[in-house]
Every structure is written in structure tokens, then in C-alpha cells.
Short mmCIF file of C-alpha atoms in Angstrom, two decimals:
data_model
loop_
_atom_site.label_atom_id
_atom_site.label_comp_id
_atom_site.label_asym_id
_atom_site.label_seq_id
_atom_site.Cartn_x
_atom_site.Cartn_y
_atom_site.Cartn_z
CA MET P 1 31.08 15.87 33.16
CA ALA P 2 33.39 17.92 30.95
CA ALA P 3 31.88 20.92 29.17
CA LYS P 4 31.01 20.49 25.50
CA ARG P 5 33.13 22.24 23.08
CA PRO P 6 32.95 23.43 19.54
CA ASP P 7 33.16 20.78 16.85
CA GLU P 8 34.04 20.48 13.13
CA PHE P 9 30.72 18.94 12.13
CA ALA P 10 28.80 21.87 13.78
CA THR P 11 31.14 24.43 12.12
CA ASP P 12 30.54 22.82 8.70
CA ILE P 13 26.88 23.06 9.13
CA ILE P 14 26.72 26.59 10.25
CA ARG P 15 28.97 27.39 7.39
CA THR P 16 26.67 25.79 4.78
CA LYS P 17 23.54 27.34 6.33
CA ASN P 18 25.20 30.86 6.12
CA ALA P 19 26.19 30.16 2.50
CA LEU P 20 22.73 29.31 1.68
CA ASP P 21 21.38 32.50 3.50
CA THR P 22 23.72 34.65 1.51
CA ASP P 23 22.39 33.18 -1.77
CA ARG P 24 18.98 34.52 -1.13
CA GLU P 25 19.99 38.18 -0.12
CA VAL P 26 18.15 39.46 -3.20
CA PHE P 27 14.96 37.79 -2.26
CA LYS P 28 15.07 39.30 1.05
CA VAL P 29 14.73 42.75 -0.34
CA SER P 30 11.32 41.95 -2.11
CA TRP P 31 10.22 40.00 1.02
CA GLN P 32 10.73 42.96 3.14
CA GLU P 33 8.70 45.06 0.91
CA ILE P 34 5.88 42.44 0.59
CA THR P 35 5.75 42.11 4.32
CA ASP P 36 5.78 45.82 4.98
CA ASN P 37 2.88 46.34 2.54
CA MET P 38 0.86 43.07 3.01
CA MET P 39 2.04 41.16 6.21
CA PRO P 40 3.08 43.85 8.73
CA ARG P 41 3.33 41.41 11.60
CA LYS P 42 5.94 39.48 9.78
CA ASN P 43 8.03 42.45 8.57
CA GLU P 44 11.26 41.57 10.17
CA ILE P 45 13.03 40.05 7.14
CA SER P 46 16.00 42.35 7.02
CA THR P 47 14.81 44.98 9.44
CA LYS P 48 14.58 44.05 13.21
CA ARG P 49 11.95 45.75 15.18
CA GLU P 50 11.09 46.17 18.99
CA ARG P 51 8.44 43.96 20.30
CA GLY P 52 5.03 45.70 20.30
CA SER P 53 6.18 48.48 18.03
CA LYS P 54 3.89 50.01 15.51
CA ARG P 55 4.27 48.33 12.04
CA THR P 56 2.02 50.18 9.77
CA SER P 57 3.33 53.78 10.09
CA LYS P 58 4.20 53.97 6.31
CA ARG P 59 0.91 52.32 4.96
CA TYR P 60 -2.08 54.29 3.86
CA SER P 61 -4.14 51.59 2.30
CA SER P 62 -5.14 48.11 3.60
CA THR P 63 -6.27 46.73 0.28
CA GLY P 64 -3.30 44.64 -0.34
CA GLU P 65 -3.44 43.10 3.29
CA HIS P 66 -7.22 42.57 2.93
CA ALA P 67 -6.96 40.77 -0.38
CA HIS P 68 -4.12 38.63 0.77
CA GLY P 69 -6.02 37.55 3.81
CA ILE P 70 -9.11 36.44 1.71
CA LEU P 71 -6.98 34.30 -0.52
CA SER P 72 -5.20 32.62 2.44
CA ALA P 73 -8.54 32.04 4.28
CA ALA P 74 -10.05 30.63 1.05
CA LEU P 75 -7.37 28.17 0.50
CA HIS P 76 -7.46 27.17 4.20
CA GLY P 77 -11.21 26.48 4.15
CA ALA P 78 -11.06 24.85 0.82
CA MET P 79 -8.16 22.57 1.29
CA SER P 80 -7.79 21.87 5.04
CA SER P 81 -11.04 22.42 6.61
CA SER P 82 -11.61 21.90 10.29
CA SER P 83 -15.24 21.16 9.90
CA VAL P 84 -15.24 18.67 7.04
CA GLN P 85 -12.93 15.74 6.47
CA TRP P 86 -10.99 16.56 3.50
CA PHE P 87 -8.97 13.41 2.72
CA GLY P 88 -9.28 9.62 2.55
CA PHE P 89 -6.96 6.69 1.74
CA SER P 90 -6.75 3.94 -0.78
CA THR P 91 -4.12 1.54 -2.33
CA GLY P 92 -5.05 2.51 -5.86
CA LYS P 93 -5.98 -1.13 -6.62
CA SER P 94 -9.68 -1.71 -6.90
CA GLU P 95 -9.56 -5.47 -6.12
CA ILE P 96 -8.06 -4.54 -2.74
CA ASP P 97 -9.94 -1.36 -2.12
CA GLU P 98 -13.28 -3.16 -2.47
CA VAL P 99 -12.63 -5.61 0.34
CA LYS P 100 -14.83 -4.61 3.27
CA GLU P 101 -12.09 -4.92 5.89
CA VAL P 102 -9.81 -2.69 3.75
CA ARG P 103 -12.51 0.02 3.35
CA ASP P 104 -13.41 -0.02 7.06
CA PHE P 105 -9.74 0.26 7.97
CA PHE P 106 -9.22 3.25 5.63
CA ASP P 107 -12.42 4.96 6.64
CA LYS P 108 -11.52 4.61 10.32
CA SER P 109 -7.94 5.56 9.92
CA SER P 110 -8.61 8.65 7.87
CA GLU P 111 -11.12 9.90 10.34
CA ILE P 112 -8.66 9.30 13.34
CA LEU P 113 -5.90 11.20 11.51
CA TRP P 114 -8.30 14.12 10.62
CA LYS P 115 -9.22 14.32 14.25
CA ALA P 116 -5.58 14.38 15.30
CA PHE P 117 -4.97 17.23 12.89
CA ASN P 118 -7.77 19.01 14.45
CA SER P 119 -6.89 18.42 18.11
CA GLY P 120 -3.47 20.05 17.86
CA LYS P 121 -2.22 23.35 16.55
CA PHE P 122 -2.41 22.06 13.05
CA HIS P 123 -4.90 24.92 11.78
CA THR P 124 -3.20 27.75 13.44
CA GLN P 125 0.06 26.70 11.95
CA VAL P 126 -1.14 25.74 8.40
CA HIS P 127 -2.95 29.08 8.23
CA GLU P 128 0.39 30.84 8.74
CA ALA P 129 1.80 28.53 5.95
CA TYR P 130 -1.05 29.71 3.55
CA LEU P 131 -0.23 33.25 4.45
CA ASP P 132 3.50 32.69 3.50
CA ILE P 133 2.64 30.90 0.39
CA THR P 134 0.28 33.50 -1.10
CA GLY P 135 2.43 36.45 0.12
CA LEU P 136 6.03 35.36 -0.06
CA GLY P 137 5.60 32.30 -2.47
CA THR P 138 7.27 29.83 -0.03
CA ALA P 139 6.44 28.20 3.36
CA CYS P 140 8.05 25.64 5.66
CA ILE P 141 5.98 23.45 8.18
CA LEU P 142 7.44 20.97 10.48
CA GLN P 143 5.52 17.99 11.69
CA GLU P 144 6.68 15.89 14.69
CA PRO P 145 5.18 13.69 17.27
CA ASP P 146 5.16 14.93 20.93
CA GLY P 147 6.73 11.37 21.95
CA VAL P 148 8.43 8.28 20.53
CA ASP P 149 5.96 5.76 18.99
CA ALA P 150 3.63 4.37 21.61
CA ALA P 151 4.40 7.20 24.15
CA MET P 152 3.01 9.78 21.41
CA LYS P 153 -0.07 11.62 22.49
CA LYS P 154 -0.54 14.32 19.70
CA LEU P 155 0.98 15.72 16.60
CA VAL P 156 2.98 18.88 16.79
CA PHE P 157 3.24 21.37 13.88
CA THR P 158 5.38 24.37 13.65
CA THR P 159 5.55 26.99 10.77
CA PHE P 160 8.83 28.80 10.49
CA SER P 161 9.21 32.38 9.43
CA ILE P 162 10.85 32.65 6.10
CA GLN P 163 13.72 34.28 7.57
CA ASP P 164 14.41 31.36 9.88
CA TYR P 165 15.08 28.50 7.36
CA VAL P 166 17.06 27.75 4.20
CA PHE P 167 16.76 24.47 2.19
CA GLU P 168 18.42 22.35 -0.49
CA GLU P 169 16.50 20.47 -3.14
CA ALA P 170 17.08 16.90 -4.32
CA SER P 171 17.50 16.17 -8.21
CA ASN P 172 13.77 15.70 -8.54
CA GLY P 173 13.25 19.19 -7.48
CA LEU P 174 11.62 18.29 -4.04
CA VAL P 175 13.13 19.71 -0.71
CA ASP P 176 15.03 16.90 1.07
CA THR P 177 17.33 19.18 3.54
CA VAL P 178 16.55 22.04 5.58
CA TYR P 179 18.30 24.20 8.01
CA LEU P 180 15.91 25.58 10.72
CA THR P 181 16.73 28.47 13.09
CA ARG P 182 15.20 28.20 16.60
CA HIS P 183 15.22 30.99 19.11
CA TYR P 184 15.17 29.91 22.84
CA THR P 185 15.84 31.62 26.09
CA GLY P 186 18.32 30.06 28.32
CA ARG P 187 15.58 28.23 30.43
CA GLN P 188 13.88 27.06 27.37
CA ALA P 189 17.24 25.63 25.80
CA ILE P 190 18.25 23.88 29.06
CA LYS P 191 14.93 22.27 29.37
CA LYS P 192 14.81 21.03 25.63
CA TYR P 193 18.37 19.90 25.38
CA GLY P 194 19.55 19.35 28.89
CA ALA P 195 21.97 21.28 30.88
CA GLU P 196 24.82 18.91 29.98
CA ASN P 197 24.17 19.37 26.29
CA VAL P 198 24.46 23.35 26.17
CA SER P 199 27.53 25.58 26.53
CA ALA P 200 28.79 27.02 29.88
CA LYS P 201 28.47 30.51 28.15
CA LEU P 202 24.68 29.96 27.51
CA LYS P 203 24.14 28.71 31.17
CA THR P 204 25.96 31.72 32.61
CA ALA P 205 24.22 34.23 30.37
CA ALA P 206 20.79 32.74 31.22
CA LEU P 207 21.48 33.37 35.03
CA LYS P 208 22.34 36.90 34.23
CA ASP P 209 19.59 37.76 31.81
CA PRO P 210 16.51 35.21 31.95
CA THR P 211 15.03 37.06 28.80
CA ALA P 212 18.12 36.76 26.51
CA ARG P 213 17.51 34.55 23.58
CA PHE P 214 19.92 32.07 21.85
CA ARG P 215 19.93 30.60 18.37
CA PHE P 216 19.89 27.01 17.53
CA VAL P 217 20.28 25.52 13.98
CA GLN P 218 18.38 22.27 13.36
CA VAL P 219 19.61 20.46 10.20
CA ILE P 220 17.48 17.75 8.69
CA GLY P 221 18.56 15.67 5.66
CA PRO P 222 19.00 12.17 4.34
CA VAL P 223 21.43 10.24 6.49
CA GLU P 224 23.70 9.28 3.65
CA ASP P 225 24.45 12.86 3.10
CA PHE P 226 26.13 13.22 6.55
CA GLU P 227 29.39 11.18 6.36
CA GLY P 228 29.90 9.07 9.52
CA LYS P 229 26.54 9.85 10.92
CA LYS P 230 23.96 7.24 12.01
CA THR P 231 20.39 7.44 13.15
CA PRO P 232 18.41 5.47 15.79
CA ASP P 233 16.68 2.26 14.30
CA GLY P 234 18.14 2.98 10.95
CA MET P 235 15.92 6.02 10.28
CA ALA P 236 16.30 7.56 6.79
CA PHE P 237 16.75 11.07 7.88
CA TYR P 238 19.35 12.62 10.26
CA THR P 239 18.93 15.61 12.43
CA ALA P 240 21.19 17.44 14.81
CA HIS P 241 20.59 20.65 16.74
CA ILE P 242 23.51 23.07 16.91
CA GLU P 243 24.16 25.92 19.31
CA GLU P 244 25.00 28.61 16.68
CA ASP P 245 27.11 30.97 18.66
CA MET P 246 29.41 28.27 19.92
CA ASN P 247 29.39 26.05 16.69
CA MET P 248 28.54 23.01 19.13
CA THR P 249 26.30 20.13 18.62
CA ALA P 250 23.74 19.68 21.28
CA VAL P 251 21.81 16.62 20.47
CA GLU P 252 21.48 14.30 17.48
CA GLY P 253 18.53 12.11 16.15
CA GLY P 254 16.58 10.96 13.06
CA TYR P 255 13.22 10.82 11.42
CA HIS P 256 11.59 7.92 9.66
CA GLU P 257 10.15 10.33 6.95
CA PHE P 258 11.33 13.88 5.95
CA PRO P 259 9.37 15.88 8.43
CA CYS P 260 9.00 19.10 6.72
CA ALA P 261 6.63 20.35 3.98
CA VAL P 262 8.08 23.12 1.84
CA PRO P 263 5.41 24.22 -0.67
CA ARG P 264 6.06 26.89 -3.35
CA TRP P 265 3.37 28.80 -5.05
CA ALA P 266 5.30 29.01 -8.33
CA GLN P 267 8.99 28.85 -9.26
CA SER P 268 11.10 30.70 -11.84
CA SER P 269 13.58 28.68 -13.81
CA GLY P 270 16.79 28.08 -12.00
CA GLU P 271 15.42 29.41 -8.61
CA GLN P 272 14.62 27.35 -5.47
CA TRP P 273 12.45 29.92 -3.70
CA GLY P 274 8.95 30.44 -4.77
CA ARG P 275 7.08 33.57 -5.97
CA GLY P 276 3.51 34.18 -4.96
CA PRO P 277 0.68 36.53 -5.87
CA GLY P 278 2.39 39.05 -3.48
CA ASN P 279 5.01 39.51 -5.89
CA CYS P 280 2.58 40.31 -8.78
CA ALA P 281 0.54 42.62 -6.71
CA LEU P 282 3.42 44.60 -4.85
CA PRO P 283 4.03 47.38 -7.57
CA ASP P 284 0.23 48.14 -7.72
CA ILE P 285 0.16 48.28 -3.83
CA LYS P 286 3.04 50.59 -3.71
CA VAL P 287 1.51 52.94 -6.22
CA LEU P 288 -1.86 52.77 -4.40
CA ASN P 289 -0.12 53.57 -1.14
CA GLU P 290 1.53 56.54 -2.50
CA ALA P 291 -1.46 57.79 -4.34
CA THR P 292 -3.63 57.48 -1.24
CA ARG P 293 -1.03 59.49 0.76
CA LEU P 294 -0.98 62.31 -1.74
CA GLU P 295 -4.89 62.31 -1.82
CA LEU P 296 -4.80 62.50 1.97
CA ASN P 297 -2.55 65.58 1.72
CA ALA P 298 -4.66 67.12 -0.92
CA TRP P 299 -7.76 66.46 1.27
CA ALA P 300 -6.20 68.15 4.23
CA LYS P 301 -5.56 71.16 1.92
CA ALA P 302 -9.12 71.16 0.76
CA ILE P 303 -10.54 70.98 4.24
CA ASP P 304 -8.12 73.47 6.00
CA PRO P 305 -6.48 75.29 2.99
CA PRO P 306 -3.32 77.54 3.18
CA LEU P 307 -3.93 81.22 3.35
CA LEU P 308 -2.81 84.10 1.06
CA MET P 309 -2.12 87.26 3.10
CA GLU P 310 -1.40 90.62 1.66
CA GLU P 311 1.79 92.19 3.24
CA ASP P 312 0.68 94.02 6.37
CA GLY P 313 -2.91 93.09 5.56
CA VAL P 314 -3.55 92.00 9.04
CA VAL P 315 -3.31 94.64 11.69
CA GLY P 316 -1.04 93.35 14.34
CA GLY P 317 0.66 91.01 11.87
CA ARG P 318 -1.01 87.76 13.21
CA LEU P 319 -4.17 86.15 12.04
CA ASP P 320 -6.23 84.48 14.87
CA MET P 321 -7.79 81.37 13.41
CA ARG P 322 -9.68 80.28 16.60
CA PRO P 323 -13.48 80.06 16.50
CA GLY P 324 -15.25 83.28 17.41
CA LYS P 325 -12.09 85.40 17.39
CA GLY P 326 -11.87 88.70 15.67
CA ASN P 327 -9.16 89.97 13.34
CA THR P 328 -8.59 93.54 12.05
CA VAL P 329 -7.55 93.69 8.34
CA ARG P 330 -6.89 96.61 6.05
CA SER P 331 -9.22 95.16 3.28
CA LEU P 332 -11.99 92.83 3.49
CA ASP P 333 -11.52 91.72 -0.21
CA ASN P 334 -7.75 91.38 -0.57
CA SER P 335 -6.06 91.12 2.89
CA VAL P 336 -6.86 87.31 3.44
CA LYS P 337 -7.65 84.71 0.93
CA ALA P 338 -7.97 80.89 1.01
CA PHE P 339 -5.59 79.13 -1.40
CA GLU P 340 -7.65 76.97 -3.81
CA THR P 341 -5.64 73.92 -4.88
CA LYS P 342 -8.19 72.84 -7.52
CA ALA P 343 -7.32 69.23 -6.89
CA ARG P 344 -9.27 66.89 -9.06
CA PHE P 345 -10.51 64.38 -6.57
CA ASP P 346 -12.78 62.57 -9.09
CA VAL P 347 -9.90 61.72 -11.46
CA ASN P 348 -7.71 60.37 -8.50
CA ARG P 349 -10.70 58.36 -7.19
CA ILE P 350 -11.02 56.52 -10.48
CA LYS P 351 -7.34 55.65 -10.65
CA LEU P 352 -7.49 54.57 -7.09
CA ASP P 353 -10.35 52.22 -7.86
CA GLU P 354 -8.44 50.94 -10.84
CA TYR P 355 -5.44 49.92 -8.70
CA ARG P 356 -7.63 48.33 -5.90
CA ASP P 357 -9.48 46.17 -8.50
CA SER P 358 -5.95 45.18 -9.96
CA ILE P 359 -4.81 44.27 -6.41
CA ARG P 360 -7.80 42.18 -5.69
CA MET P 361 -7.46 40.40 -9.04
CA ALA P 362 -3.81 39.54 -8.23
CA PHE P 363 -5.14 37.51 -5.13
CA PHE P 364 -8.19 36.27 -7.00
CA ALA P 365 -10.46 38.14 -4.52
CA ASP P 366 -12.84 39.10 -7.37
CA GLN P 367 -13.45 35.32 -7.89
CA LEU P 368 -13.44 34.31 -4.23
CA GLU P 369 -16.03 36.86 -3.17
CA LEU P 370 -19.59 36.74 -4.73
CA PRO P 371 -20.97 40.14 -5.65
CA THR P 372 -23.33 41.65 -3.01
CA THR P 373 -26.31 41.52 -5.41
CA SER P 374 -29.69 39.73 -5.12
CA THR P 375 -30.09 39.20 -8.90
CA MET P 376 -27.61 36.33 -9.27
CA THR P 377 -29.35 32.94 -9.83
CA ALA P 378 -28.08 29.69 -8.62
CA THR P 379 -26.71 28.82 -11.91
CA GLU P 380 -24.72 32.06 -12.21
CA VAL P 381 -23.23 31.33 -8.75
CA GLN P 382 -22.25 27.85 -9.96
CA VAL P 383 -20.76 29.08 -13.05
CA ARG P 384 -18.76 31.74 -11.15
CA PHE P 385 -17.55 29.07 -8.78
CA ASP P 386 -16.59 26.76 -11.53
CA LEU P 387 -14.56 29.51 -13.05
CA MET P 388 -12.69 30.06 -9.90
CA GLN P 389 -11.81 26.18 -9.78
CA ARG P 390 -10.32 26.56 -13.21
CA ILE P 391 -8.31 29.44 -12.31
CA LEU P 392 -6.88 28.04 -9.22
CA GLY P 393 -6.54 24.40 -10.42
CA PRO P 394 -2.92 24.29 -11.38
CA ILE P 395 -1.94 25.96 -8.04
CA LEU P 396 -4.06 23.73 -6.05
CA GLY P 397 -2.46 20.53 -7.66
CA ARG P 398 0.88 21.92 -6.61
CA LEU P 399 -0.02 22.55 -3.24
CA GLU P 400 -1.43 19.12 -2.84
CA TYR P 401 1.68 17.67 -4.04
CA GLU P 402 4.07 19.68 -1.96
CA LEU P 403 2.10 20.55 1.19
CA GLN P 404 -0.80 18.16 1.82
CA ASN P 405 0.73 14.84 0.59
CA PRO P 406 3.79 15.27 2.91
CA LEU P 407 1.76 16.09 6.03
CA ILE P 408 -0.96 13.44 5.60
CA GLY P 409 1.47 10.74 4.48
CA ARG P 410 3.77 11.39 7.55
CA GLY P 411 0.96 11.87 9.71
CA PHE P 412 -0.53 8.40 8.75
CA ASN P 413 2.96 6.79 9.37
CA ILE P 414 3.31 8.33 12.70
CA LEU P 415 -0.03 7.29 14.12
CA LEU P 416 0.32 3.83 12.49
CA ARG P 417 3.66 3.25 14.43
CA ALA P 418 2.00 4.71 17.66
CA GLY P 419 -0.90 2.22 17.48
CA PHE P 420 -3.65 4.74 17.00
CA PHE P 421 -5.15 2.78 14.09
CA PRO P 422 -7.20 -0.55 14.34
CA PRO P 423 -5.32 -3.66 13.31
CA MET P 424 -4.49 -3.53 9.60
CA PRO P 425 -6.02 -6.28 7.51
CA GLU P 426 -3.33 -8.78 6.14
CA ILE P 427 -4.38 -8.30 2.59
CA LEU P 428 -3.64 -4.55 3.15
CA ALA P 429 -0.46 -5.05 4.88
CA GLN P 430 0.98 -7.12 1.98
CA ALA P 431 -0.18 -4.53 -0.62
CA LEU P 432 1.49 -1.80 1.38
CA SER P 433 4.65 -3.71 1.81
CA ASP P 434 5.63 -2.76 -1.70
CA GLY P 435 4.35 0.77 -1.83
CA GLU P 436 2.68 3.67 0.04
CA VAL P 437 -1.02 4.51 0.74
CA SER P 438 -2.55 6.61 -1.77
CA ILE P 439 -4.19 9.87 -0.76
CA SER P 440 -7.64 11.07 -2.13
CA TYR P 441 -8.94 14.56 -1.41
CA VAL P 442 -12.52 15.00 -0.49
CA GLY P 443 -12.73 18.53 0.82
CA PRO P 444 -14.97 21.35 -0.42
CA LEU P 445 -12.76 22.33 -3.28
CA SER P 446 -12.43 18.67 -4.35
CA ARG P 447 -16.14 18.18 -4.23
CA ALA P 448 -16.72 21.44 -6.43
CA GLN P 449 -14.31 20.08 -9.01
CA LYS P 450 -15.86 16.41 -9.08
CA GLN P 451 -19.32 17.99 -9.16
CA GLN P 452 -18.52 19.17 -12.63
CA GLU P 453 -17.81 15.68 -13.79
CA ILE P 454 -21.18 14.49 -12.11
CA SER P 455 -22.91 17.19 -14.24
CA GLY P 456 -21.23 16.21 -17.37
CA THR P 457 -22.08 12.57 -16.78
CA LEU P 458 -25.80 13.26 -16.08
CA ARG P 459 -26.00 15.50 -19.13
CA TRP P 460 -24.43 12.61 -21.19
CA LEU P 461 -26.98 10.22 -20.04
CA GLU P 462 -29.75 12.57 -21.03
CA ALA P 463 -28.36 12.70 -24.52
CA ILE P 464 -28.11 8.87 -24.45
CA SER P 465 -31.73 8.43 -23.46
CA ALA P 466 -32.71 10.70 -26.26
CA VAL P 467 -30.77 8.44 -28.69
CA ALA P 468 -32.13 5.28 -27.20
CA GLN P 469 -35.64 6.26 -28.06
CA ILE P 470 -34.71 6.17 -31.74
CA ASN P 471 -32.26 3.14 -31.48
CA PRO P 472 -32.77 1.12 -28.19
CA GLN P 473 -29.79 -1.12 -29.14
CA SER P 474 -27.45 2.00 -28.59
CA LEU P 475 -27.84 1.16 -24.74
CA ASP P 476 -25.80 -1.86 -25.45
CA LEU P 477 -22.78 0.39 -25.67
CA ILE P 478 -23.24 1.59 -22.08
CA ASP P 479 -21.71 -0.11 -19.11
CA PHE P 480 -24.10 1.21 -16.55
CA ASP P 481 -22.43 -0.49 -13.52
CA ALA P 482 -19.25 1.62 -14.35
CA VAL P 483 -21.44 4.76 -14.73
CA GLN P 484 -22.91 4.16 -11.20
CA ARG P 485 -19.64 3.49 -9.59
CA SER P 486 -18.20 6.60 -11.21
CA LEU P 487 -21.15 8.78 -9.88
CA HIS P 488 -20.72 7.13 -6.43
CA LYS P 489 -16.95 7.98 -6.39
CA ASN P 490 -17.23 11.53 -7.58
CA SER P 491 -20.15 12.33 -5.13
CA GLU P 492 -17.89 10.98 -2.43
CA GLN P 493 -20.55 8.98 -0.55
CA ASN P 494 -20.00 6.45 1.97
CA GLU P 495 -18.13 3.39 0.57
CA ASN P 496 -20.50 1.05 2.30
CA PHE P 497 -23.31 2.39 0.11
CA MET P 498 -22.04 0.37 -2.93
CA ARG P 499 -21.68 -3.44 -3.04
CA THR P 500 -18.52 -4.88 -4.19
CA GLU P 501 -18.43 -6.51 -7.65
CA LYS P 502 -18.10 -9.98 -6.20
CA VAL P 503 -21.34 -9.30 -4.07
CA VAL P 504 -23.02 -7.89 -7.18
CA ASP P 505 -21.88 -11.05 -9.23
CA ASP P 506 -23.40 -13.32 -6.74
CA LEU P 507 -26.49 -11.50 -6.19
CA ARG P 508 -27.07 -11.53 -9.97
CA LYS P 509 -26.21 -15.12 -10.29
CA ALA P 510 -28.63 -16.04 -7.53
CA ARG P 511 -31.25 -13.94 -9.18
CA GLU P 512 -30.61 -15.50 -12.51
CA GLU P 513 -30.83 -19.07 -10.66
CA ALA P 514 -34.11 -18.08 -9.19
CA GLN P 515 -35.53 -16.92 -12.49
CA LYS P 516 -34.42 -20.14 -14.16
CA GLN P 517 -36.12 -22.19 -11.35
CA GLN P 518 -39.21 -20.06 -11.61
CA GLN P 519 -39.33 -20.36 -15.55
CA ALA P 520 -38.78 -24.30 -15.01
CA MET P 521 -41.64 -24.43 -12.50
CA GLU P 522 -43.86 -22.37 -14.87
CA GLN P 523 -43.01 -24.69 -17.76
CA THR P 524 -43.84 -27.79 -15.54
CA GLN P 525 -46.96 -26.35 -14.64
CA GLN P 526 -47.80 -25.36 -18.20
CA ALA P 527 -47.02 -28.93 -19.43
CA ALA P 528 -49.12 -30.42 -16.65
CA GLY P 529 -51.95 -28.32 -17.71
CA ILE P 530 -51.59 -29.10 -21.31
CA ALA P 531 -51.65 -32.86 -20.39
CA SER P 532 -54.65 -32.44 -18.32
CA ASP P 533 -56.52 -30.51 -20.98
CA LEU P 534 -55.49 -33.34 -23.48
CA GLY P 535 -56.70 -35.99 -21.28
CA THR P 536 -60.05 -34.23 -20.67
CA ALA P 537 -60.41 -33.75 -24.46
CA GLY P 538 -59.73 -37.31 -25.18
CA ALA P 539 -62.21 -38.65 -22.55
CA ALA P 540 -64.97 -36.30 -24.25
CA ASP P 541 -64.12 -37.77 -27.58
CA LEU P 542 -64.62 -41.35 -26.34
CA GLU P 543 -68.06 -40.47 -24.76
CA ARG P 544 -69.37 -39.07 -28.02
CA ALA P 545 -68.15 -42.13 -30.08
CA ALA P 546 -69.84 -44.32 -27.71
#
């Protein structure tokens, strides 16, 4: 087989990727500073480091890294818990969602997908994404099956370092095209793409140095954006893997859905890349780092101060500072004195505490960690937690839209095509033919937010009951069925706990019919009793007349 050669398509892709990379050079400067101060194991944005090298030599405070870790872990536990199922499905149409077969299908399929997330590397990879979002403001996580449709066994997730991807947005502001840089050894590249699909240069270099790494660029985007390209089975998104050094296409393929989630913490007008709490905290972290360095220098001077020596004050010219050693001096009072720096450690400590508090506030650590005091009541704890929900609410909404929705939606479709779910009810299949499944979040954070609605509803019912004691007819305004369904929905209990509206209607009709029959029987018995009483009274009257 003839060796593959550079091609024009691959050259154009690499040129576009390099242009996008050049556009973000200014961002790289701040990313490098953020990773140096908060994410040392990721600090290779613009500075390359040897593997295993020390990466914290210029840091004197870990406050920023610690606060950043608290926020990332809190988001992971609240939004993507491994111990509590944090999402469910619906069609958004109550008349369909209340059908028992539909409810059972959604309950089972959401449980299967949640277990599929837990069985793979989802949690290790999504935690890296949370670290990138909160520190750098942008993350990119790729979701793929490990096989095609029925041959699939598990979901595979990969979070890319920020220096290894660039992207383009669609007109709606969502990312629809990515350029991912992959690093493989020669053996890995040959195993992934096949020996016939890599260059002769790579195969030769792999034999000489098995540890040498080669760069491949994977482009993913809408198939209509790539002129003359087609995808298997008419898939909506085209992909190609390109050997960068040779400008050569290795393999091509496609995806049914866009496989990447690219969430941003917040965006400035006119910018594609996000900005996170790390950007906000960086100035304070740099000041704290420098102030800590100066304090350590002053501390060393206070513990082991410089010495002031009178000229020729020490006989022999050299002072022996070793323990137990003697020195001959010309004057006990003036020959040798310790230099007093008169450093104000108390003032510096106050300023350091101010900067530490400011950094923790930037990462919401002051809200995410409860004070270590035994005097807080349960109400105070709940109020503090509710405050944290309000502060993070807008950000969480964006992360659900740009991170969780794409991952869950694509995961559902992958497992559905692979036959992991039970048979879909016909009524649901028809409903989904015109739209997508709706995702509802039932994780710890969602529960906390809905608990506020439950508390508000219960307080409202207490007020209504007080009014009803004065005016009982006011209860006619309340649809208690709707109230109960709202409480059930917000408390996120099992759907089977509540009867459907049709079952309730049938039950009430049967009860009403039974009551009517009971009333009819009672009326019949009452009429018979009256007739009997009248007959007895008439007979008595006849006897008296006789």
C-alpha cells in the first residue's frame, strides 16, 4: 500500500487551528499565572516543564489553591454526585409523563445512565472540568462510546487541558466546532489509527525512540461546514484525525450528536473564552504570596538577626557562632550587637488575614464551609445554605445548560442506540419523534433549591388555614390537588407514590357512586320504616275505634 501523503484538507484544518490558537495568546498569559498560583500541576500553558519537576518553588501560600479546590469539590458533589442520582427524564407533557409505562421507562433509563456514568471515568474527568471552569473559566470534556451501537460496553470521558483545544461558536453562542490536540507515542498512534494510516516518518521515529510523542489534531463540527465531506449513516457531525507534523489525514468519521461539552463560568462581551473566579482572585493571591515571602524573610531576621560588629572588635577578626564556642572581644558592650529590625509582625498579620479572607470570598469558600462553632442552630445553618444557593444560582443555571445537558442528552441517546434501555412505550416514541427528552435535576443542590419552594408552600397553607377559620368559604379558592402534586414534585419522591389524574378521577367517581347508592339504600330503608310506622299507627287507631 502506498504511503499516505500530506493533503490540502489537513493543511487547511491545521492552519485554522493555529489561527484560533494565535487569537488567544493574551489569555494564555493570565492562564499561566492562574495555574502557577492555584493549579500547579496544570501550569504548562506557555511554559513547558520536565515531568516530575517541582512546580511550587515560587509559591509561599496555598490559600488560593485550597479555596479553589473547595469550590470545585462543592460543585462536583452538588451537581454530579456519585452517591445520589442527580437527574431524571420527562417529555414536558403531563398527559404523557403520567402514563405508568412512560414513568417506569424514564425511571429505569435514568438509573441505567447514572450507573453508566459511575462505572466509567466520568467522575475523575468531570472533576478536572470543574477545576478548569472555576480556575480558568473554560473547560472541554469529550464523551464517546467505547464501541459502535450494540458493540458498546461503556461511556468514555476525556477532559482536555486548556492548551490542547480551541473552538468556534455557532450563531446562538453555543460551541459547535472544536479542534482537539492529542499526544500519542508511536505505539499508541499505530494501535489507534492503524499502521497504514500514519506516516512513514512516525513509524521510523517510533522504532528509534519508543517514548517520543506525536501530535494529532481532531476536528469535530457540523458536516455541512466541511465541503465535500460525508459521515457514516448520515451523522450530523463530521470528525477527522490529522497527524499535525505531516499535515496528513489519518482517519475520518462522524457523530450523531456534538460530543463535546464546553462550559464557561462567565463571558465578557465579544469574547469566546470564559473567565472564572480564578481571574477575580489572582491579584489578591499574588499580593498574598509576595507579602508572605517578605514576612518569612523578616521572620528569619528576627530569629537569626544580622550582627553589628565594631571594626577590630573581635580578636582574630572572625566571630565563631557555633554553640559553646568562645570569642575574644575588645568590649562586651559595643564590639558585637544584634541588629533589631523592629518589624511589625502584628500589622502584617492583619493584612495577610484580610487577603486570605478576600481570596476565600472570591471562591465562595466562606459560604461553602460552615463555621466551626457549636452555637449555630439548625435554622441558622439552613439560612446560610439558602444564601449560598442564591449566590451560586445564576452560575449553576449556566453549568446545567452548557455542561450537564449535553452530557446527559448525548449519554441517553448513546445508550438508547446501544440497546441498554428497556423497550420504549409507543406513546413515548411518538412524543419524542418531534422533540428531545427533557432533563430534570434532582441532585443535592436541586433538592436544596426546591426545599425553599416547599417551605414557602407550607407557610402559605398555614396562613390559609388561619383565614379559613374566619371565612371557611375561602378554601373554595384552593386547588388542593395541585398543591399536593406540587409538594410531591418538589420533594422529588418516587413517581409511583402519586396516582395519575385519570386514576384519581375514576376513584372519586366510584366513591361518589357508592355514596349515591348508600344514600339511596338509606332513603329506601327510611321510607320503609315510615310506611311501617304509619301502618302500625293506623291499626292502633282502628282498634280504639272498635
